[in-house]
XYZ file of C-alpha atoms in Angstrom:
709
model
C -35.974 9.977 -86.177
C -37.941 9.454 -82.960
C -37.378 6.789 -80.294
C -39.214 5.005 -77.508
C -38.401 3.576 -74.038
C -38.562 0.118 -72.494
C -40.534 0.817 -69.332
C -39.028 -2.135 -67.461
C -35.490 -0.921 -68.096
C -36.491 2.635 -67.129
C -37.734 1.308 -63.802
C -34.524 -0.722 -63.403
C -32.440 2.396 -64.027
C -34.360 4.230 -61.289
C -33.860 1.379 -58.789
C -30.154 1.197 -59.633
C -29.873 4.955 -59.104
C -31.525 4.691 -55.669
C -29.372 1.691 -54.687
C -26.212 3.454 -55.879
C -27.190 6.585 -53.923
C -27.785 4.611 -50.721
C -24.477 2.772 -51.151
C -22.711 6.090 -51.719
C -24.187 7.565 -48.535
C -23.261 4.465 -46.543
C -19.722 4.496 -47.900
C -19.365 8.180 -47.016
C -20.064 7.252 -43.389
C -17.428 4.505 -43.544
C -14.776 6.744 -45.039
C -15.452 9.404 -42.399
C -15.331 6.882 -39.514
C -12.274 4.915 -40.685
C -8.703 5.794 -39.864
C -6.391 7.473 -42.352
C -4.976 4.287 -43.883
C -8.221 2.297 -43.874
C -10.063 5.381 -45.098
C -8.080 5.361 -48.336
C -9.147 1.793 -49.101
C -12.762 2.555 -48.278
C -12.551 5.665 -50.497
C -11.192 3.624 -53.415
C -13.755 0.855 -53.008
C -16.583 3.314 -52.503
C -15.601 5.318 -55.581
C -15.625 2.158 -57.718
C -18.971 0.951 -56.365
C -20.618 4.382 -56.533
C -19.171 5.163 -59.978
C -20.270 1.794 -61.342
C -23.753 2.362 -59.919
C -24.162 5.822 -61.468
C -22.661 4.673 -64.782
C -24.838 1.565 -64.803
C -27.934 3.655 -64.205
C -27.090 5.837 -67.194
C -26.146 2.864 -69.339
C -29.333 0.963 -68.507
C -31.265 4.140 -69.204
C -29.639 4.327 -72.615
C -30.361 0.659 -73.240
C -33.991 1.411 -72.407
C -34.012 3.830 -75.336
C -35.230 2.292 -78.616
C -34.691 3.502 -82.200
C -35.973 1.854 -85.370
C -32.335 0.911 -86.178
C -29.835 -1.483 -84.632
C -27.786 0.067 -81.807
C -24.356 -0.759 -80.408
C -21.742 0.863 -78.197
C -18.075 1.612 -78.746
C -16.135 -0.266 -76.065
C -13.382 2.325 -75.587
C -15.690 5.306 -75.253
C -17.992 3.286 -72.970
C -15.085 2.417 -70.641
C -14.033 6.071 -70.713
C -17.476 7.085 -69.505
C -17.148 4.508 -66.703
C -13.802 5.990 -65.644
C -15.369 9.471 -65.610
C -18.107 8.163 -63.283
C -15.559 6.556 -60.960
C -13.386 9.684 -60.837
C -16.398 11.884 -60.180
C -17.547 9.534 -57.382
C -14.075 9.543 -55.788
C -14.047 13.328 -55.757
C -17.553 13.459 -54.289
C -16.723 10.978 -51.503
C -13.484 12.781 -50.679
C -15.240 16.125 -50.428
C -18.196 14.805 -48.403
C -15.949 13.190 -45.774
C -13.908 16.268 -44.904
C -14.184 17.631 -41.364
C -15.479 20.921 -42.758
C -17.115 21.837 -46.083
C -17.403 25.618 -46.514
C -19.910 26.897 -49.020
C -17.180 27.789 -51.511
C -15.938 24.180 -51.526
C -19.522 22.924 -51.731
C -20.369 25.159 -54.682
C -17.157 24.387 -56.562
C -17.456 20.692 -55.842
C -21.075 20.642 -57.036
C -20.046 22.287 -60.319
C -17.150 19.882 -60.921
C -19.200 16.833 -59.949
C -22.153 17.930 -62.119
C -19.857 18.468 -65.084
C -18.292 15.053 -64.474
C -21.684 13.343 -64.475
C -22.691 15.249 -67.608
C -19.379 14.232 -69.227
C -20.085 10.595 -68.385
C -23.593 10.847 -69.855
C -22.615 12.493 -73.092
C -19.584 10.191 -73.525
C -22.040 7.311 -73.249
C -24.178 8.914 -75.945
C -21.079 9.399 -78.101
C -20.315 5.665 -77.767
C -23.238 5.079 -80.211
C -21.112 6.711 -82.935
C -24.210 7.877 -84.774
C -23.869 8.898 -88.435
C -24.698 11.681 -88.829
C -23.865 12.627 -85.252
C -26.460 13.413 -82.619
C -27.767 16.945 -82.540
C -28.658 18.388 -79.080
C -31.348 20.898 -78.302
C -29.551 23.826 -76.574
C -32.275 24.399 -73.972
C -32.599 20.780 -72.935
C -28.808 20.358 -73.056
C -28.306 23.281 -70.671
C -31.143 22.016 -68.500
C -29.425 18.602 -68.210
C -26.200 20.297 -67.086
C -28.065 22.346 -64.502
C -29.924 19.269 -63.258
C -26.567 17.424 -62.946
C -25.052 20.281 -60.939
C -28.160 20.602 -58.760
C -28.245 16.837 -58.189
C -24.536 16.919 -57.295
C -25.082 19.809 -54.865
C -27.927 17.942 -53.177
C -25.902 14.726 -53.056
C -22.853 16.437 -51.517
C -24.920 18.264 -48.897
C -26.865 15.122 -47.927
C -23.742 12.933 -47.840
C -21.910 15.481 -45.680
C -24.809 15.795 -43.239
C -25.431 12.039 -42.988
C -21.831 10.823 -42.960
C -22.012 9.786 -39.289
C -22.879 6.234 -38.297
C -25.686 7.049 -35.891
C -28.696 4.773 -35.837
C -31.172 7.551 -36.599
C -29.344 8.199 -39.892
C -30.446 4.865 -41.408
C -33.980 6.038 -42.270
C -32.716 9.475 -43.315
C -30.268 7.791 -45.695
C -33.042 5.722 -47.262
C -35.180 8.808 -47.880
C -32.169 10.747 -49.168
C -31.231 7.879 -51.497
C -34.681 8.057 -53.128
C -34.336 11.826 -53.624
C -30.812 11.507 -55.020
C -31.842 8.624 -57.277
C -34.727 10.645 -58.722
C -32.393 13.622 -59.280
C -29.791 11.522 -61.106
C -32.462 9.821 -63.237
C -33.983 13.209 -63.953
C -30.614 14.454 -65.247
C -30.241 11.402 -67.496
C -33.640 11.629 -69.109
C -33.326 15.398 -69.441
C -30.126 14.749 -71.389
C -31.863 12.082 -73.472
C -34.653 14.578 -74.252
C -32.026 16.955 -75.604
C -30.798 14.373 -78.170
C -32.167 14.679 -81.733
C -31.459 11.906 -84.245
C -31.444 12.736 -87.950
C -33.799 10.750 -90.241
C -31.951 7.804 -91.783
C -29.111 8.025 -89.263
C -27.027 4.862 -88.671
C -25.287 3.585 -85.507
C -21.614 3.190 -86.322
C -20.977 1.013 -83.236
C -23.575 -1.589 -84.261
C -22.252 -4.763 -85.852
C -22.775 -8.437 -86.299
C -20.738 -9.215 -83.160
C -22.511 -6.664 -80.986
C -24.470 -8.047 -78.046
C -28.243 -7.677 -78.313
C -29.375 -4.658 -76.283
C -31.761 -6.722 -74.120
C -29.054 -9.199 -73.114
C -26.558 -6.386 -72.540
C -29.089 -4.624 -70.294
C -29.635 -7.809 -68.267
C -25.856 -8.347 -67.939
C -25.240 -4.768 -66.784
C -28.165 -4.797 -64.346
C -27.214 -8.121 -62.746
C -23.532 -7.249 -62.524
C -24.158 -3.787 -61.113
C -26.742 -4.901 -58.593
C -24.459 -7.756 -57.493
C -21.482 -5.425 -57.050
C -23.538 -2.792 -55.238
C -25.196 -5.447 -53.087
C -21.881 -7.063 -52.155
C -20.383 -3.661 -51.409
C -23.342 -2.717 -49.237
C -23.313 -6.057 -47.387
C -19.569 -5.817 -46.751
C -20.031 -2.241 -45.578
C -22.854 -3.208 -43.208
C -20.958 -6.212 -41.841
C -17.844 -4.122 -41.367
C -19.937 -1.506 -39.594
C -21.370 -4.158 -37.280
C -17.850 -5.372 -36.581
C -16.786 -1.810 -35.852
C -19.737 -1.366 -33.509
C -18.863 -4.576 -31.653
C -15.206 -3.629 -31.580
C -16.138 -0.182 -30.303
C -18.337 -1.690 -27.595
C -15.605 -4.128 -26.623
C -13.068 -1.295 -26.542
C -15.453 0.751 -24.405
C -15.965 -2.226 -22.066
C -12.215 -2.778 -21.833
C -11.675 0.920 -21.200
C -14.313 0.883 -18.463
C -12.824 -2.282 -16.924
C -9.367 -0.727 -17.081
C -10.710 2.439 -15.470
C -12.295 0.376 -12.689
C -9.050 -1.550 -12.172
C -7.101 1.693 -11.983
C -9.704 3.060 -9.571
C -9.443 -0.075 -7.406
C -5.643 -0.054 -7.521
C -5.289 3.613 -6.576
C -8.256 4.191 -4.244
C -9.462 2.913 -0.911
C -12.471 0.602 -1.509
C -14.395 1.881 1.532
C -14.059 5.667 1.397
C -13.126 5.947 -2.332
C -10.268 8.209 -1.265
C -6.780 7.829 -2.784
C -4.750 5.044 -1.200
C -1.073 4.905 -0.231
C 0.087 4.228 -3.804
C -1.688 7.228 -5.321
C -0.662 9.421 -2.377
C 2.987 8.477 -2.924
C 2.741 9.365 -6.609
C 1.149 12.755 -5.924
C 3.635 13.508 -3.180
C 6.550 12.795 -5.536
C 5.008 15.164 -8.093
C 4.556 17.793 -5.375
C 8.220 17.434 -4.380
C 9.310 17.924 -8.008
C 7.047 20.960 -8.403
C 8.272 22.435 -5.122
C 11.891 22.045 -6.215
C 11.162 24.236 -9.246
C 8.888 26.835 -7.666
C 10.094 26.891 -4.069
C 6.486 26.566 -2.887
C 6.252 24.540 0.370
C 3.564 22.002 1.181
C 2.449 20.157 4.293
C 1.833 16.495 5.084
C -0.807 16.008 7.797
C -0.970 12.547 9.368
C -4.363 12.037 11.045
C -5.457 9.305 13.450
C -8.954 9.133 14.964
C -9.136 9.155 18.771
C -11.682 6.778 20.256
C -12.423 4.960 16.996
C -11.444 1.551 18.403
C -13.981 1.926 21.219
C -16.729 2.680 18.670
C -15.703 -0.299 16.559
C -15.639 -2.617 19.575
C -18.942 -1.372 20.963
C -21.070 -1.117 17.823
C -19.348 -3.367 15.289
C -17.388 -2.843 12.096
C -20.424 -1.797 10.060
C -20.952 1.304 12.201
C -17.216 1.884 12.295
C -17.005 1.773 8.490
C -19.871 4.252 8.195
C -18.051 6.539 10.627
C -14.870 6.361 8.518
C -16.797 7.234 5.351
C -18.446 10.219 7.032
C -15.120 11.390 8.483
C -13.506 11.239 5.042
C -16.416 13.210 3.575
C -16.199 15.899 6.247
C -12.447 16.381 5.904
C -12.654 16.469 2.115
C -15.389 19.139 2.341
C -13.019 21.643 3.996
C -10.162 21.089 1.521
C -9.292 22.747 -1.755
C -9.350 20.904 -5.067
C -5.545 20.753 -5.315
C -5.181 19.011 -1.931
C -5.084 15.211 -1.670
C -6.740 13.309 1.184
C -5.799 9.615 1.354
C -6.723 6.747 3.656
C -3.849 4.452 4.571
C -5.985 1.894 6.374
C -7.829 1.528 9.660
C -8.511 4.988 11.065
C -5.402 6.628 9.582
C -5.716 9.421 7.001
C -2.991 11.493 5.357
C -3.487 14.906 3.773
C -1.142 16.456 1.209
C -1.945 20.162 1.461
C -0.502 22.997 -0.617
C -0.001 25.797 1.912
C 2.079 28.958 2.125
C 3.668 28.078 5.446
C 3.257 26.509 8.901
C 0.616 29.049 9.965
C -1.647 27.976 7.089
C -1.088 24.323 7.981
C -2.054 25.067 11.602
C -5.280 26.802 10.529
C -6.113 23.844 8.284
C -5.446 21.363 11.120
C -7.734 23.304 13.463
C -10.474 23.330 10.806
C -10.195 19.551 10.359
C -10.223 18.919 14.120
C -13.386 21.003 14.459
C -15.088 19.232 11.535
C -14.278 15.745 12.841
C -15.287 16.448 16.447
C -18.958 17.117 15.579
C -20.967 13.979 16.563
C -22.194 11.751 13.741
C -25.688 10.267 13.524
C -25.554 6.685 12.178
C -28.694 4.533 12.260
C -30.072 6.501 15.193
C -26.811 6.344 17.147
C -24.786 9.430 18.006
C -21.104 8.583 17.579
C -18.304 10.966 18.469
C -14.563 10.781 17.825
C -11.743 13.291 17.699
C -8.503 13.348 15.753
C -4.812 13.788 16.484
C -2.781 15.365 13.687
C 0.957 15.373 13.057
C 2.327 17.925 10.584
C 5.559 17.778 8.576
C 6.538 20.604 6.222
C 8.426 20.195 2.955
C 11.305 20.902 2.554
C 12.063 21.815 6.177
C 11.055 18.451 7.677
C 11.940 16.067 4.880
C 13.285 15.857 1.365
C 11.434 12.769 0.172
C 8.103 11.010 0.597
C 9.364 8.412 3.067
C 10.971 10.967 5.373
C 7.940 13.277 5.332
C 5.548 10.424 6.162
C 7.754 9.167 9.003
C 8.104 12.631 10.523
C 4.377 13.411 10.227
C 3.641 10.048 11.870
C 6.042 10.833 14.725
C 4.394 14.238 15.219
C 0.960 12.586 15.299
C 2.028 10.264 18.150
C 3.397 13.290 19.973
C -0.038 14.943 19.617
C -1.658 11.809 21.061
C 0.743 11.743 23.997
C -0.005 15.433 24.624
C -3.681 14.704 25.251
C -5.210 13.950 21.825
C -7.717 16.040 19.843
C -4.973 18.396 18.737
C -2.069 18.808 16.364
C 1.713 18.969 16.595
C 4.438 20.033 14.195
C 7.398 17.752 13.746
C 10.513 18.601 15.738
C 13.919 16.891 15.462
C 13.638 15.729 19.075
C 10.747 13.485 18.028
C 13.102 11.605 15.765
C 15.035 10.192 18.662
C 11.853 8.754 20.161
C 10.935 7.259 16.774
C 14.386 5.745 16.378
C 14.153 4.292 19.885
C 10.871 2.643 18.981
C 12.297 1.244 15.737
C 15.382 -0.041 17.553
C 13.207 -1.649 20.221
C 11.074 -3.298 17.544
C 14.173 -4.684 15.846
C 15.319 -6.215 19.131
C 11.827 -7.571 19.860
C 11.841 -9.559 16.616
C 14.673 -11.695 18.025
C 13.593 -11.778 21.676
C 12.182 -15.324 21.568
C 15.093 -16.918 19.718
C 17.571 -15.133 22.012
C 15.714 -16.400 25.105
C 15.094 -12.882 26.391
C 11.413 -13.293 27.305
C 10.409 -14.560 30.723
C 7.283 -14.909 32.815
C 6.533 -13.544 36.241
C 3.677 -14.979 38.251
C 1.277 -13.043 40.461
C -0.509 -15.112 43.107
C -4.249 -15.512 42.966
C -5.902 -16.128 46.324
C -9.249 -17.601 47.172
C -11.049 -15.165 49.489
C -11.355 -16.499 53.042
C -14.666 -17.712 54.377
C -16.064 -16.063 57.488
C -13.241 -13.561 57.722
C -10.504 -16.207 57.524
C -7.232 -15.663 55.610
C -7.242 -16.110 51.826
C -5.836 -19.341 50.367
C -3.420 -19.583 47.408
C -5.302 -20.924 44.360
C -2.817 -20.371 41.558
C -1.182 -17.622 39.559
C -1.560 -15.305 36.639
C 1.315 -15.414 34.116
C 2.652 -11.933 33.275
C 5.163 -11.306 30.498
C 8.502 -9.549 30.956
C 11.353 -8.823 28.528
C 14.959 -9.094 29.673
C 16.430 -6.478 27.311
C 20.240 -6.659 27.101
C 20.621 -2.858 27.410
C 17.449 -1.589 29.063
C 16.986 -4.241 31.706
C 13.712 -5.995 32.515
C 10.842 -4.294 30.671
C 7.170 -4.486 31.655
C 4.557 -5.242 28.964
C 3.572 -1.575 28.673
C 6.964 -0.861 27.105
C 6.660 -3.287 24.187
C 3.232 -4.920 23.839
C 1.874 -2.071 21.669
C 4.897 -2.505 19.366
C 4.276 -6.245 19.195
C 0.616 -5.691 18.294
C 1.359 -3.145 15.546
C 4.104 -5.317 14.026
C 2.190 -8.605 14.166
C 4.672 -10.241 16.566
C 2.053 -10.523 19.303
C 0.649 -13.862 18.096
C 4.024 -15.629 18.240
C 4.792 -14.033 21.621
C 1.356 -14.991 22.949
C 1.831 -18.604 21.832
C 5.206 -18.644 23.635
C 3.579 -17.302 26.831
C 0.885 -19.980 26.684
C 3.408 -22.771 26.216
C 5.752 -21.553 28.985
C 2.888 -21.035 31.457
C 1.630 -24.587 30.881
C 5.179 -25.930 31.250
C 5.599 -24.113 34.575
C 2.246 -25.329 35.880
C 3.330 -28.871 35.043
C 6.443 -28.415 37.184
C 4.369 -27.069 40.083
C 1.955 -29.984 39.820
C 4.885 -32.382 39.852
C 6.137 -30.608 42.988
C 2.924 -31.524 44.782
C 0.700 -28.508 44.067
C -1.820 -30.218 41.833
C -4.679 -27.911 42.860
C -3.004 -24.773 41.487
C -4.324 -23.111 38.327
C -2.679 -20.793 35.815
C -4.242 -17.793 34.047
C -2.942 -16.467 30.703
C -3.995 -13.231 28.999
C -4.902 -13.408 25.308
C -4.243 -10.459 23.006
C -6.929 -9.424 20.455
C -4.794 -10.670 17.549
C -4.133 -13.993 19.264
C -7.813 -14.425 20.096
C -8.786 -13.836 16.449
C -6.018 -16.044 15.009
C -7.215 -19.312 13.391
C -4.350 -21.120 15.141
C -5.623 -20.365 18.682
C -7.596 -23.565 19.251
C -4.914 -26.012 18.011
C -2.237 -24.032 19.903
C -4.121 -24.309 23.209
C -4.900 -27.966 22.631
C -1.283 -28.750 21.744
C 0.076 -26.925 24.838
C -2.290 -28.834 27.175
C -1.405 -32.146 25.571
C 2.339 -31.447 25.420
C 2.612 -30.676 29.130
C -0.138 -32.959 30.399
C -2.175 -30.174 31.975
C -5.840 -30.816 32.814
C -7.840 -28.341 30.734
C -9.736 -27.129 33.795
C -6.503 -25.850 35.355
C -5.931 -23.339 32.534
C -7.814 -20.025 32.501
C -7.714 -17.841 29.401
C -8.394 -14.182 30.084
C -9.946 -11.952 27.419
C -11.033 -8.356 27.865
C -14.658 -7.362 27.852
C -14.207 -5.420 24.607
C -12.601 -8.422 22.887
C -15.604 -10.555 23.772
C -18.039 -7.949 22.463
C -16.200 -7.338 19.173
C -17.967 -9.259 16.419
C -20.042 -11.085 18.998
C -21.123 -14.084 16.924
C -17.565 -14.904 15.901
C -16.331 -14.400 19.480
C -19.044 -16.728 20.778
C -18.024 -19.426 18.314
C -14.355 -19.185 19.386
C -15.207 -19.184 23.097
C -17.502 -22.198 22.761
C -14.729 -24.115 21.004
C -12.316 -23.259 23.815
C -14.889 -24.181 26.453
C -15.403 -27.514 24.674
C -11.736 -28.273 25.388
C -12.481 -27.775 29.108
C -10.449 -24.586 29.663
C -11.932 -21.798 31.753
C -12.783 -18.386 30.325
C -12.326 -15.186 32.333
C -13.736 -11.793 31.298
C -10.982 -9.327 32.265
C -11.393 -5.597 33.092
C -15.121 -6.122 33.527
C -17.103 -2.910 33.894
C -14.925 -0.786 31.611
C -16.299 -1.985 28.274
C -19.624 -2.076 26.502
C -21.067 -5.447 27.426
C -24.664 -6.297 26.749
C -26.269 -8.560 29.329
C -28.046 -10.305 26.459
C -24.693 -11.405 25.040
C -22.957 -11.793 28.387
C -25.291 -14.569 29.451
C -24.464 -16.427 26.216
C -20.710 -16.359 26.873
C -19.315 -19.669 28.147
C -17.311 -17.775 30.783
C -16.469 -19.062 34.247
C -15.370 -15.851 35.964
C -15.503 -12.049 35.879
C -12.518 -9.906 36.854
C -13.455 -6.557 38.379
C -11.276 -3.811 36.966
C -8.805 -2.214 39.386
C -10.390 1.197 38.744
C -13.402 0.199 40.862
C -11.223 -1.288 43.623
C -8.889 1.721 44.020
C -11.445 4.008 45.740
C -13.653 1.282 47.130
C -13.181 2.405 50.761
C -14.038 6.066 50.067
C -16.400 6.077 47.081
C -19.892 4.733 47.640
C -20.502 4.600 43.877
C -17.563 2.232 43.370
C -18.815 0.091 46.256
C -22.260 -0.058 44.640
C -20.739 -1.020 41.261
C -18.627 -3.787 42.788
C -21.651 -5.068 44.710
C -23.675 -5.109 41.464
C -20.949 -6.989 39.597
C -20.756 -9.593 42.375
C -24.549 -9.975 42.285
C -24.448 -10.297 38.499
C -21.761 -12.970 38.772
C -23.837 -14.909 41.265
C -26.911 -14.667 39.010
C -24.958 -15.953 36.005
C -23.150 -18.625 38.057
C -19.782 -16.931 37.507
C -16.943 -16.600 39.989
C -15.819 -13.023 40.666
C -12.157 -11.995 40.869
C -11.055 -8.594 42.188
C -7.648 -7.319 41.063
C -5.587 -4.399 42.312
C -6.091 -5.165 46.030
C -3.543 -2.953 47.791
C -4.927 -2.212 51.256
C -6.378 -4.214 54.116
C -9.579 -2.187 53.869
C -10.014 -3.101 50.205
C -9.451 -6.779 51.013
C -11.982 -6.672 53.843
C -14.626 -4.896 51.738
C -14.208 -7.260 48.803
C -14.430 -10.328 51.003
C -17.560 -8.992 52.693
C -19.135 -8.216 49.289
C -18.640 -11.855 48.289
C -15.712 -11.850 45.826
C -14.407 -15.362 45.202
C -10.764 -14.538 44.380
C -8.395 -11.663 45.115
C -5.249 -10.373 43.434
C -3.029 -7.409 44.201
C 0.186 -6.137 45.708
C -1.241 -6.411 49.196
C -1.277 -10.189 48.755
C 1.746 -10.595 46.494
C 3.383 -8.974 43.521
C 4.577 -10.760 40.346
C 7.805 -12.749 40.814
C 9.803 -15.385 38.972
C 8.670 -19.006 39.096
C 11.394 -19.960 41.601
C 10.556 -17.080 43.945
C 6.841 -17.850 43.591
C 7.387 -21.408 44.830
C 9.650 -20.260 47.665
C 7.044 -17.730 48.802
C 4.272 -20.305 48.578
C 6.217 -22.724 50.761
C 6.771 -19.944 53.307
C 3.041 -19.345 53.718
C 1.545 -20.112 57.155
C -0.250 -23.441 57.465
C -3.535 -21.557 57.193
C -2.655 -20.682 53.647
C -2.670 -16.893 53.930
C 0.118 -14.661 52.701
C 2.937 -14.382 55.152
C 6.333 -12.762 55.599
C 7.892 -14.804 52.808
C 5.717 -13.285 50.056
C 6.959 -10.076 48.429
C 4.441 -7.318 49.190
C 4.119 -3.636 48.408
C 1.680 -1.177 49.806
C 0.957 0.595 46.549
C 1.649 0.307 42.872
C 0.639 -1.609 39.807
C -0.699 -5.054 39.320
């Protein structure tokens, strides 16, 4: 008995085979990419979808076959063939998603999978229950088995190679699905060619209740395509979700990495910051405790950096810090840690064999830093002072090592800078003295320990006449309960580093205005008062309201108050300084540029400053009588003041010759120990009342032939 084929159903079987192959390849990628638990679910779902697809292809292919008798299919045997397809698909997916697939596993798997597919096919044929039974041509039967094994081998190899989820695999999967589909269809129709039906044979599974073959074919095709389509869509959507989740995870990981980088590194130099340095130092201490290997902590501070920052601005200063960090890092080993604490302070954690190695390293760093740097056409040069503390000799923990290295660094600065010093126990006492002094300074205002001394300021005499008292400059002193009266040099640097300087400066301003009010009430209404501003106080947002409140509180005319700022303060961040000075000038107070000639003023900016006077630095006055260069400089400053309509004040006048020269050069005001040294407010008034009627300094004013301000 010979049969025929429904061409439409043959084509449908081929399309189902290709779709099932593509779904199988896609599912293999999912199973390989999923985690262990999710992978099991994807394996189960993929096995069902792939098995149904392969079984459906074979079943539709059988439905495409026509005999001149009615055909039907035994339900139990048909379901058994479906289970064989699902089991074979599960095994294939499991094997294709392993990390490795050696050739022995590939060959054995191909044989088992091919036999499983053949079993499914011939179980489907047996579901016809033909009477007499189907006879198979041995050659074609063997050929169908070989085709099944070959198709399985190709499918396993392709699925294993394309199991990744890379974008370039999409087109490769489509081409591979066509090849696999053709191979599976070829196996089916080879098996069908092997079947020989006896003349007059009957189908035992056919019956009155059997579904017509055409309707059964449509039902199987629609159901299979729907299931495969849904599976493929779910797989694609899940893959898209995985891609988005992966991208989000990558973005979060990158953001977290950037946050960690920002939290543990200096934003300017990208070097480790204090937090990361502390962590690495604690690890180094633990490692040293086990191995006995010492290490060194080098505390570095740049010499002359502040002058560069003041002269050229923070942008150039930042570039200099970056270059310094790069140079130091270039001479270090990979296991060493260079950190920036802030400002121009760097700390190096160096693994060395002993103090001699640390000394060699310090000398190398000093040499590297001292080479001038070219920044935007400018040649900038700084040096560095280094303090060295060794573990465990100089400290057992991070805090102690840092404190001792810091103390050694200040010792190196005091010794002349551009060098290094090892920590010695004697340095501790100096550090403790500084800390004790700082603790006392925090309570100096509330304990009424601060006081002001006043140094007279004289108007230079006209035509050789005696100078006349014009006012005073307020100078801070600290009445320490144990150390006596301290000059500013003993504590101002501490106040600036600790941030106390703004509160102390505000107190000085208020007390000076209060004292001037008392002098005005005593009949000296023409006197003025000068107050020095610190850099922190000048930059504080509260400066303007503080000055305004002090003038209003004590009823002082604004023109009687002179605020002194150094030349470098005025030139630091010029535009901001100009804005602050113009606001102060708008109040009516006078602005004095102190220590003029020692900074980095630009005449272009100087003429824009709303200043009223220039103060010649004492360094030019000291050798005025014997140094023609100093005389020329002072003469130039006086001429500059005249050109800019500024009054000129000379400080540090200590001899009659200096006074005579300065008066002849045209200075407007004079200050110095020759004329009067700083005294308390009561003594100042007593001395002023004892002046001769001409107004010049007389026997009542405390004088000293040499010394400080």
